[in-house]
Amino acid sequence: MNKEFTERLLALHYVYPKSLNKLLPLLADDPDLSALEQKSPNELMSLLNIKLEQAIKLKASYRQSLTYPLREAYDKYKILPMSYQHPFYPESLFELIDPPAVIYAKGDLTLLANPQKIAIIGSRKATSYSQKALHTIIPPLVENNFIIVSGLARGADAMAHQKTIDLGGRTIAVTGSGFLHPYPKENNALNDIIEEKQLVLTEYPPYMKPLKWNFPMRNRIISGLSKGIVVTEALVKSGTLSTIEHALDHGKDIFAVPGDIGSLLSEGPHKLILEGAKPVWNGWQVLEEYQQMTAEKQ
């Protein structure tokens, strides 16, 4: 891994936090980014497919960011930035249509090496029914050393992280903002615990606020890290189901918890079951699915 290239990429990502696909034409033209500082705004406009005004602004911002002590700042806040060439960068993210160019991490990086990851997601307005479902789904997964991945949102995500921690399991939170702006505020205590003892990941530099379009992008990383996804409660039109769309694009296994036919929050899981998701109401069913897949491959 070329240290100079990494420093230049981090300086670029700091002012232009885009996915790897957006940067590929630039990297094809200038593989180690050594000529980036000298490129004209017209060249940047063409290579990055942006407007001239954006290119002029980007060039100035990039030159400025090269002077920032980014490494010292990241070290101060215990943030590890991982470029797509970093040895700890999760290989499974390369299966995404648009992998992150950089992932920022805080916490226990050994969790990334474990391939046994299951995402558990659901509505921000999840009811006690999600809590009840997680009481039967998470324990067998934790017992069998699965890492629970979720998005640290209010509702089902927070429930999944908390239940995993309570059981002594391991969890990864993927967030839609930078580390200086944890979101939502009500999960700050949970966020602190996960940063300290578990693992938090984001593709956004520390200063990035939780903008609404960050979250659909965040969802593809939850999917990319995980072997499969369990949905507890969700509306038919929701961020939860957008995560499932990413998962289906990448051939992930989808599990859905059947619910009350009178509840709007059951309509999302029921739609998924109708479309082929496996209905589950305990973690052993998820484990059996993987044991069966392993047996079929042998």
GROMACS .gro file of C-alpha atoms in nm:
model
  298
    1MET     CA    1   0.000   0.000   0.000
    2ASN     CA    2   0.156   0.328  -0.120
    3LYS     CA    3   0.164   0.570   0.176
    4GLU     CA    4   0.186   0.882  -0.043
    5PHE     CA    5  -0.110   0.767  -0.252
    6THR     CA    6  -0.313   0.698   0.064
    7GLU     CA    7  -0.242   1.046   0.202
    8ARG     CA    8  -0.348   1.206  -0.127
    9LEU     CA    9  -0.662   0.991  -0.144
   10LEU     CA   10  -0.757   1.085   0.213
   11ALA     CA   11  -0.705   1.454   0.134
   12LEU     CA   12  -0.925   1.417  -0.176
   13HIS     CA   13  -1.193   1.218   0.008
   14TYR     CA   14  -1.201   1.478   0.283
   15VAL     CA   15  -1.324   1.741   0.035
   16TYR     CA   16  -1.490   1.506  -0.218
   17PRO     CA   17  -1.639   1.213  -0.022
   18LYS     CA   18  -1.760   1.005  -0.316
   19SER     CA   19  -1.771   0.631  -0.380
   20LEU     CA   20  -1.490   0.453  -0.564
   21ASN     CA   21  -1.679   0.437  -0.895
   22LYS     CA   22  -1.693   0.818  -0.910
   23LEU     CA   23  -1.314   0.832  -0.873
   24LEU     CA   24  -1.223   0.552  -1.115
   25PRO     CA   25  -1.181   0.773  -1.428
   26LEU     CA   26  -0.947   0.999  -1.228
   27LEU     CA   27  -0.754   0.699  -1.090
   28ALA     CA   28  -0.726   0.545  -1.438
   29ASP     CA   29  -0.573   0.870  -1.563
   30ASP     CA   30  -0.356   0.931  -1.255
   31PRO     CA   31  -0.320   0.600  -1.058
   32ASP     CA   32  -0.123   0.740  -0.763
   33LEU     CA   33  -0.288   1.086  -0.772
   34SER     CA   34   0.058   1.243  -0.799
   35ALA     CA   35  -0.057   1.478  -1.078
   36LEU     CA   36  -0.389   1.574  -0.919
   37GLU     CA   37  -0.264   1.904  -0.776
   38GLN     CA   38  -0.150   2.018  -1.121
   39LYS     CA   39  -0.463   1.918  -1.312
   40SER     CA   40  -0.663   2.199  -1.467
   41PRO     CA   41  -1.027   2.252  -1.368
   42ASN     CA   42  -1.125   2.147  -1.721
   43GLU     CA   43  -0.946   1.814  -1.678
   44LEU     CA   44  -1.114   1.758  -1.341
   45MET     CA   45  -1.451   1.852  -1.489
   46SER     CA   46  -1.406   1.589  -1.761
   47LEU     CA   47  -1.262   1.312  -1.543
   48LEU     CA   48  -1.509   1.348  -1.256
   49ASN     CA   49  -1.809   1.446  -1.469
   50ILE     CA   50  -1.875   1.761  -1.266
   51LYS     CA   51  -1.949   2.123  -1.353
   52LEU     CA   52  -1.664   2.367  -1.414
   53GLU     CA   53  -1.748   2.571  -1.102
   54GLN     CA   54  -1.734   2.250  -0.894
   55ALA     CA   55  -1.399   2.158  -1.050
   56ILE     CA   56  -1.252   2.500  -0.970
   57LYS     CA   57  -1.375   2.477  -0.612
   58LEU     CA   58  -1.256   2.114  -0.577
   59LYS     CA   59  -0.904   2.195  -0.695
   60ALA     CA   60  -0.873   2.476  -0.439
   61SER     CA   61  -1.024   2.263  -0.160
   62TYR     CA   62  -0.796   1.969  -0.239
   63ARG     CA   63  -0.483   2.184  -0.233
   64GLN     CA   64  -0.594   2.319   0.104
   65SER     CA   65  -0.675   1.976   0.247
   66LEU     CA   66  -0.324   1.855   0.158
   67THR     CA   67  -0.199   2.100   0.423
   68TYR     CA   68  -0.435   1.968   0.694
   69PRO     CA   69  -0.286   1.733   0.958
   70LEU     CA   70  -0.556   1.475   0.885
   71ARG     CA   71  -0.367   1.177   1.025
   72GLU     CA   72  -0.305   1.355   1.356
   73ALA     CA   73  -0.672   1.453   1.378
   74TYR     CA   74  -0.789   1.097   1.304
   75ASP     CA   75  -0.545   0.957   1.561
   76LYS     CA   76  -0.667   1.207   1.820
   77TYR     CA   77  -1.026   1.085   1.780
   78LYS     CA   78  -0.919   0.716   1.745
   79ILE     CA   79  -1.052   0.704   1.389
   80LEU     CA   80  -0.890   0.468   1.141
   81PRO     CA   81  -0.948   0.569   0.777
   82MET     CA   82  -0.924   0.266   0.546
   83SER     CA   83  -0.880   0.325   0.175
   84TYR     CA   84  -1.004   0.059  -0.067
   85GLN     CA   85  -0.641  -0.067  -0.072
   86HIS     CA   86  -0.612  -0.103   0.306
   87PRO     CA   87  -0.557  -0.464   0.427
   88PHE     CA   88  -0.855  -0.436   0.668
   89TYR     CA   89  -1.094  -0.298   0.403
   90PRO     CA   90  -1.379  -0.555   0.383
   91GLU     CA   91  -1.342  -0.760   0.063
   92SER     CA   92  -1.720  -0.813   0.041
   93LEU     CA   93  -1.769  -0.440  -0.026
   94PHE     CA   94  -1.603  -0.484  -0.366
   95GLU     CA   95  -1.913  -0.682  -0.468
   96LEU     CA   96  -2.117  -0.362  -0.443
   97ILE     CA   97  -2.194  -0.166  -0.759
   98ASP     CA   98  -2.034   0.138  -0.593
   99PRO     CA   99  -1.790   0.042  -0.314
  100PRO     CA  100  -1.678   0.316  -0.075
  101ALA     CA  101  -1.341   0.467  -0.168
  102VAL     CA  102  -1.267   0.514   0.204
  103ILE     CA  103  -1.423   0.366   0.516
  104TYR     CA  104  -1.369   0.535   0.855
  105ALA     CA  105  -1.367   0.300   1.154
  106LYS     CA  106  -1.376   0.329   1.532
  107GLY     CA  107  -1.353   0.031   1.764
  108ASP     CA  108  -1.254  -0.334   1.735
  109LEU     CA  109  -1.126  -0.394   1.381
  110THR     CA  110  -1.097  -0.770   1.436
  111LEU     CA  111  -1.473  -0.789   1.378
  112LEU     CA  112  -1.413  -0.722   1.008
  113ALA     CA  113  -1.221  -1.048   0.969
  114ASN     CA  114  -1.518  -1.264   1.077
  115PRO     CA  115  -1.721  -1.360   0.766
  116GLN     CA  116  -2.020  -1.463   0.980
  117LYS     CA  117  -2.219  -1.140   0.970
  118ILE     CA  118  -2.597  -1.102   0.967
  119ALA     CA  119  -2.775  -0.768   0.934
  120ILE     CA  120  -3.087  -0.709   1.142
  121ILE     CA  121  -3.288  -0.405   1.042
  122GLY     CA  122  -3.638  -0.263   1.071
  123SER     CA  123  -3.851   0.043   1.118
  124ARG     CA  124  -3.744   0.349   1.312
  125LYS     CA  125  -4.095   0.327   1.461
  126ALA     CA  126  -4.055  -0.039   1.556
  127THR     CA  127  -4.290  -0.159   1.829
  128SER     CA  128  -4.245  -0.404   2.114
  129TYR     CA  129  -4.314  -0.674   1.853
  130SER     CA  130  -3.963  -0.617   1.709
  131GLN     CA  131  -3.822  -0.641   2.060
  132LYS     CA  132  -4.006  -0.969   2.110
  133ALA     CA  133  -3.879  -1.105   1.777
  134LEU     CA  134  -3.519  -1.011   1.861
  135HIS     CA  135  -3.542  -1.205   2.189
  136THR     CA  136  -3.577  -1.525   1.985
  137ILE     CA  137  -3.369  -1.435   1.678
  138ILE     CA  138  -3.047  -1.289   1.822
  139PRO     CA  139  -2.949  -1.540   2.100
  140PRO     CA  140  -2.881  -1.840   1.869
  141LEU     CA  141  -2.686  -1.616   1.630
  142VAL     CA  142  -2.470  -1.478   1.912
  143GLU     CA  143  -2.416  -1.832   2.051
  144ASN     CA  144  -2.283  -1.932   1.709
  145ASN     CA  145  -2.045  -1.635   1.684
  146PHE     CA  146  -2.239  -1.437   1.424
  147ILE     CA  147  -2.176  -1.062   1.426
  148ILE     CA  148  -2.494  -0.853   1.416
  149VAL     CA  149  -2.477  -0.561   1.171
  150SER     CA  150  -2.724  -0.272   1.176
  151GLY     CA  151  -2.751   0.101   1.116
  152LEU     CA  152  -2.771   0.252   1.469
  153ALA     CA  153  -3.100   0.423   1.379
  154ARG     CA  154  -3.371   0.462   1.640
  155GLY     CA  155  -3.616   0.173   1.662
  156ALA     CA  156  -3.528  -0.176   1.539
  157ASP     CA  157  -3.159  -0.099   1.468
  158ALA     CA  158  -3.092   0.026   1.821
  159MET     CA  159  -3.286  -0.271   1.962
  160ALA     CA  160  -3.070  -0.515   1.763
  161HIS     CA  161  -2.740  -0.355   1.872
  162GLN     CA  162  -2.850  -0.335   2.237
  163LYS     CA  163  -2.980  -0.693   2.254
  164THR     CA  164  -2.654  -0.822   2.103
  165ILE     CA  165  -2.445  -0.628   2.356
  166ASP     CA  166  -2.666  -0.746   2.645
  167LEU     CA  167  -2.599  -1.106   2.539
  168GLY     CA  168  -2.223  -1.050   2.523
  169GLY     CA  169  -2.224  -1.072   2.144
  170ARG     CA  170  -2.044  -0.865   1.880
  171THR     CA  171  -2.204  -0.592   1.671
  172ILE     CA  172  -2.110  -0.351   1.391
  173ALA     CA  173  -2.294  -0.022   1.341
  174VAL     CA  174  -2.285   0.147   0.999
  175THR     CA  175  -2.377   0.514   1.027
  176GLY     CA  176  -2.487   0.785   0.784
  177SER     CA  177  -2.276   1.068   0.925
  178GLY     CA  178  -1.919   1.148   1.030
  179PHE     CA  179  -1.785   1.062   1.375
  180LEU     CA  180  -1.814   1.420   1.502
  181HIS     CA  181  -2.190   1.412   1.437
  182PRO     CA  182  -2.336   1.092   1.584
  183TYR     CA  183  -2.702   1.045   1.495
  184PRO     CA  184  -2.962   1.023   1.635
  185LYS     CA  185  -2.880   1.200   1.962
  186GLU     CA  186  -3.099   0.960   2.161
  187ASN     CA  187  -2.857   0.677   2.071
  188ASN     CA  188  -2.545   0.864   2.185
  189ALA     CA  189  -2.484   0.639   2.487
  190LEU     CA  190  -2.527   0.327   2.270
  191ASN     CA  191  -2.301   0.480   2.005
  192ASP     CA  192  -2.029   0.541   2.266
  193ILE     CA  193  -2.044   0.179   2.382
  194ILE     CA  194  -2.019   0.047   2.026
  195GLU     CA  195  -1.730   0.279   1.940
  196GLU     CA  196  -1.546   0.169   2.255
  197LYS     CA  197  -1.615  -0.206   2.266
  198GLN     CA  198  -1.760  -0.302   1.927
  199LEU     CA  199  -1.718  -0.134   1.586
  200VAL     CA  200  -1.867   0.168   1.410
  201LEU     CA  201  -1.812   0.226   1.036
  202THR     CA  202  -1.899   0.516   0.809
  203GLU     CA  203  -1.793   0.625   0.463
  204TYR     CA  204  -1.827   0.991   0.561
  205PRO     CA  205  -1.540   1.212   0.687
  206PRO     CA  206  -1.575   1.319   1.053
  207TYR     CA  207  -1.725   1.663   0.979
  208MET     CA  208  -2.017   1.526   0.770
  209LYS     CA  209  -2.361   1.587   0.918
  210PRO     CA  210  -2.643   1.329   0.889
  211LEU     CA  211  -2.798   1.444   0.560
  212LYS     CA  212  -3.104   1.251   0.446
  213TRP     CA  213  -2.946   1.120   0.124
  214ASN     CA  214  -2.656   0.971   0.324
  215PHE     CA  215  -2.879   0.697   0.464
  216PRO     CA  216  -2.973   0.515   0.141
  217MET     CA  217  -2.598   0.512   0.065
  218ARG     CA  218  -2.528   0.379   0.417
  219ASN     CA  219  -2.776   0.097   0.357
  220ARG     CA  220  -2.570  -0.059   0.076
  221ILE     CA  221  -2.275  -0.097   0.317
  222ILE     CA  222  -2.494  -0.278   0.573
  223SER     CA  223  -2.593  -0.515   0.292
  224GLY     CA  224  -2.238  -0.542   0.156
  225LEU     CA  225  -2.093  -0.650   0.491
  226SER     CA  226  -2.354  -0.916   0.560
  227LYS     CA  227  -2.427  -1.270   0.441
  228GLY     CA  228  -2.797  -1.211   0.487
  229ILE     CA  229  -3.051  -0.964   0.625
  230VAL     CA  230  -3.331  -1.013   0.877
  231VAL     CA  231  -3.620  -0.765   0.868
  232THR     CA  232  -3.843  -0.732   1.177
  233GLU     CA  233  -4.099  -0.459   1.105
  234ALA     CA  234  -4.111  -0.220   0.809
  235LEU     CA  235  -4.350  -0.017   0.600
  236VAL     CA  236  -4.372  -0.117   0.234
  237LYS     CA  237  -4.213   0.216   0.135
  238SER     CA  238  -3.920   0.262   0.371
  239GLY     CA  239  -3.544   0.284   0.407
  240THR     CA  240  -3.552  -0.073   0.538
  241LEU     CA  241  -3.683  -0.202   0.206
  242SER     CA  242  -3.426   0.008   0.018
  243THR     CA  243  -3.158  -0.190   0.204
  244ILE     CA  244  -3.327  -0.508   0.083
  245GLU     CA  245  -3.311  -0.382  -0.276
  246HIS     CA  246  -2.932  -0.347  -0.239
  247ALA     CA  247  -2.916  -0.693  -0.083
  248LEU     CA  248  -3.113  -0.853  -0.366
  249ASP     CA  249  -2.885  -0.683  -0.622
  250HIS     CA  250  -2.592  -0.860  -0.459
  251GLY     CA  251  -2.750  -1.202  -0.406
  252LYS     CA  252  -2.783  -1.179  -0.028
  253ASP     CA  253  -3.020  -1.400   0.172
  254ILE     CA  254  -3.336  -1.227   0.291
  255PHE     CA  255  -3.523  -1.330   0.607
  256ALA     CA  256  -3.846  -1.164   0.722
  257VAL     CA  257  -4.040  -1.188   1.047
  258PRO     CA  258  -4.414  -1.250   0.988
  259GLY     CA  259  -4.633  -1.014   1.187
  260ASP     CA  260  -4.984  -0.903   1.271
  261ILE     CA  261  -5.191  -0.878   0.950
  262GLY     CA  262  -5.353  -0.566   1.094
  263SER     CA  263  -5.023  -0.379   1.139
  264LEU     CA  264  -4.882  -0.148   0.870
  265LEU     CA  265  -4.534  -0.234   0.998
  266SER     CA  266  -4.593  -0.599   0.905
  267GLU     CA  267  -4.671  -0.512   0.544
  268GLY     CA  268  -4.303  -0.476   0.452
  269PRO     CA  269  -4.199  -0.821   0.582
  270HIS     CA  270  -4.512  -0.982   0.436
  271LYS     CA  271  -4.436  -0.833   0.094
  272LEU     CA  272  -4.082  -0.972   0.116
  273ILE     CA  273  -4.214  -1.318   0.209
  274LEU     CA  274  -4.453  -1.303  -0.085
  275GLU     CA  275  -4.156  -1.223  -0.310
  276GLY     CA  276  -3.948  -1.514  -0.181
  277ALA     CA  277  -3.789  -1.410   0.150
  278LYS     CA  278  -3.764  -1.688   0.409
  279PRO     CA  279  -4.007  -1.636   0.698
  280VAL     CA  280  -3.830  -1.670   1.035
  281TRP     CA  281  -3.932  -1.628   1.396
  282ASN     CA  282  -3.618  -1.756   1.568
  283GLY     CA  283  -3.244  -1.751   1.509
  284TRP     CA  284  -3.217  -2.128   1.467
  285GLN     CA  285  -3.406  -2.100   1.138
  286VAL     CA  286  -3.143  -1.857   1.007
  287LEU     CA  287  -2.862  -2.089   1.120
  288GLU     CA  288  -3.032  -2.393   0.963
  289GLU     CA  289  -3.047  -2.209   0.632
  290TYR     CA  290  -2.669  -2.159   0.635
  291GLN     CA  291  -2.598  -2.513   0.755
  292GLN     CA  292  -2.812  -2.641   0.468
  293MET     CA  293  -2.628  -2.422   0.216
  294THR     CA  294  -2.293  -2.549   0.347
  295ALA     CA  295  -2.411  -2.910   0.319
  296GLU     CA  296  -2.533  -2.854  -0.039
  297LYS     CA  297  -2.193  -2.712  -0.140
  298GLN     CA  298  -2.006  -3.017  -0.004
   0.00000   0.00000   0.00000
